[in-house]
Short mmCIF file of C-alpha atoms in Angstrom, two decimals:
data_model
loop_
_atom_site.label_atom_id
_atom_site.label_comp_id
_atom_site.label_asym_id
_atom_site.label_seq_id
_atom_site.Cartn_x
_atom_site.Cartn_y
_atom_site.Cartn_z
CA UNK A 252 -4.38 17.50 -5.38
CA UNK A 253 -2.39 18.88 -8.66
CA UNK A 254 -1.18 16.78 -11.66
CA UNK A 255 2.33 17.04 -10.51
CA UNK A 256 2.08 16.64 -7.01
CA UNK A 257 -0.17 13.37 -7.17
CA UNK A 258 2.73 12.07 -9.96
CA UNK A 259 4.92 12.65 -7.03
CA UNK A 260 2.90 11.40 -4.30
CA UNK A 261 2.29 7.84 -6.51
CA UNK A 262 6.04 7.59 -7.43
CA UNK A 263 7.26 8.86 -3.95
CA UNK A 264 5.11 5.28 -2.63
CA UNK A 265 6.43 3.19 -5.53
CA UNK A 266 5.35 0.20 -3.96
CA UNK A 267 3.56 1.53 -0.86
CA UNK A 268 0.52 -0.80 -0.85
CA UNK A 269 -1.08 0.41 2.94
CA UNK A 270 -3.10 3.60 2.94
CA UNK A 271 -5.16 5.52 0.68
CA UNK A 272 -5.84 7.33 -2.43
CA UNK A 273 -8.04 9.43 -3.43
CA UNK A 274 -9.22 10.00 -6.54
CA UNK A 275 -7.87 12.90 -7.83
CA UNK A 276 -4.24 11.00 -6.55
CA UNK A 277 -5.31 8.00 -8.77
CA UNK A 278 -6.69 9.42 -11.69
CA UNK A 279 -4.40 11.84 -12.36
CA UNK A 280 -2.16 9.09 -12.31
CA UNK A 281 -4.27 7.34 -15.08
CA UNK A 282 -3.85 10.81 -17.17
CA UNK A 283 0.07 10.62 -16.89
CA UNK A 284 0.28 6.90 -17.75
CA UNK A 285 -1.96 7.22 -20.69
CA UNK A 286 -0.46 10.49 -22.37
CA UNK A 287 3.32 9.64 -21.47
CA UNK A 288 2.71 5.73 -23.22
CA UNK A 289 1.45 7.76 -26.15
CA UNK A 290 3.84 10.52 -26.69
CA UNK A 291 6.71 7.11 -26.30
CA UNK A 292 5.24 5.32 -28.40
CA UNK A 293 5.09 7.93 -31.00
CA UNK A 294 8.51 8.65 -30.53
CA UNK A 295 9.37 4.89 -31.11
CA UNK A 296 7.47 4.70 -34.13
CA UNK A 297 9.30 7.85 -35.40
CA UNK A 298 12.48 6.52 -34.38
CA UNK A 299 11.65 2.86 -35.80
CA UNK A 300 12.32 1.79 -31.65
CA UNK A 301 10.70 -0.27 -29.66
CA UNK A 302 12.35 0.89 -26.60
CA UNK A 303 10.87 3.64 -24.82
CA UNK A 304 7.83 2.71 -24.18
CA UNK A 305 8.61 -0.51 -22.82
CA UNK A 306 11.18 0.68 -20.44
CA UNK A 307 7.98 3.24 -19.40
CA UNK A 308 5.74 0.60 -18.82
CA UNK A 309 8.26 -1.74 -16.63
CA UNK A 310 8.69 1.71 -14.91
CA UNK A 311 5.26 2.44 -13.91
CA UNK A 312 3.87 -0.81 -13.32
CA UNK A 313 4.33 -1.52 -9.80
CA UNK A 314 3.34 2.15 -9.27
CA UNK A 315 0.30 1.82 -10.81
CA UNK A 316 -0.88 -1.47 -8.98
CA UNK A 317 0.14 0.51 -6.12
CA UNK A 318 -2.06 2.90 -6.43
CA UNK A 319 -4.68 1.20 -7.15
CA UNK A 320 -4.74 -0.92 -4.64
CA UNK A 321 -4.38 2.44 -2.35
CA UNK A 322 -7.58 3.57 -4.39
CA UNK A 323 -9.52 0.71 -3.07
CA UNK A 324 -8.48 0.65 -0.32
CA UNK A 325 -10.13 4.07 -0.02
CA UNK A 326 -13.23 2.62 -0.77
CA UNK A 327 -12.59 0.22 1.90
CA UNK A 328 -12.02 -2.83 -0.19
CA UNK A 329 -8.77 -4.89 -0.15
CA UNK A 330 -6.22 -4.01 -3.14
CA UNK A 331 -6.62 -7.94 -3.91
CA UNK A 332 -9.65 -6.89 -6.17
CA UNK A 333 -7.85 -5.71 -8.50
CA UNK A 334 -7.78 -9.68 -9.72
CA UNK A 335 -11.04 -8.70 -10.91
CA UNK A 336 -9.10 -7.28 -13.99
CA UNK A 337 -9.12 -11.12 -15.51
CA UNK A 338 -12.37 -10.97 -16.45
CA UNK A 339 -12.56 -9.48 -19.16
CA UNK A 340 -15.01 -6.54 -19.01
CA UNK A 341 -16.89 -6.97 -16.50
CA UNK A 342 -13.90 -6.74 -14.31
CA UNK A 343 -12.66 -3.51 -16.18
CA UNK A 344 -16.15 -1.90 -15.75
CA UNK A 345 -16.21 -2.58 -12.06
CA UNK A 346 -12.98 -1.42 -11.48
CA UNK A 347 -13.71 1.66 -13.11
CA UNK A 348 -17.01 1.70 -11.06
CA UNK A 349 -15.28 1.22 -7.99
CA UNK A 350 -12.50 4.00 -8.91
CA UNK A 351 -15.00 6.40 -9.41
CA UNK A 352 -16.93 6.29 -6.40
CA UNK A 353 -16.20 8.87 -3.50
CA UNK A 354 -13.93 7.85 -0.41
CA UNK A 355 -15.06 6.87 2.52
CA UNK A 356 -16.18 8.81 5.08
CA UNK A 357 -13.67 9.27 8.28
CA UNK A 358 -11.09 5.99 8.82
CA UNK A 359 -11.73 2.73 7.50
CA UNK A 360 -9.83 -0.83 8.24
CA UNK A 361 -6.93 0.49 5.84
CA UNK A 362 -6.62 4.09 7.35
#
């Protein structure tokens, strides 16, 4: 999977939380996210805004938990884990951990 067609694929299933996604789908993902919110909010600080970037982030949000959930669910784990993101850290290192690791082989309980 490409840059644009796994932008597609995450905003096509804007809040599709059954399935998969594999990692190329959900860290490309990441990539957009993080270079769009930067080239915005470079803009808005140009501008003197505080606009853009804001509307981006309401934009993507549900996306983005989307996929993720997807993502663990490829892993066969439920998208609820992602509630592991409130501890601070060690919640953010697992989740990256867990986001990292290769799909599961053949179907799991999510697909």
């Amino acid at each position: 999977m490409d840059f644009s067609t796994a932008v597609k694929t995450v905003f096509s299933k804007y809040v599709d939380f059954s399935g998969r996604a594999t990692r190329p789908e959900f860290w490309w993902w990441v990539l957009f996210v993080f270079v769009a919110s930067l080239i915005l909010t470079i803009i808005d600080t140009i501008l003197g805004l505080s606009l853009l970037s804001p509307l981006f982030s309401l934009a993507t949000f549900l996306p983005g938990i989307a996929v993720a959930a997807r993502r663990l669910h490829d892993i066969d784990k439920s998208g609820w884990w992602q509630l592991i993101l409130l501890i601070p850290l060690i919640g953010l290192i697992l989740m990256i951990y867990w986001c990292t690791r290769p799909s599961d082989q053949g179907t799991n309980r999510f697909g």
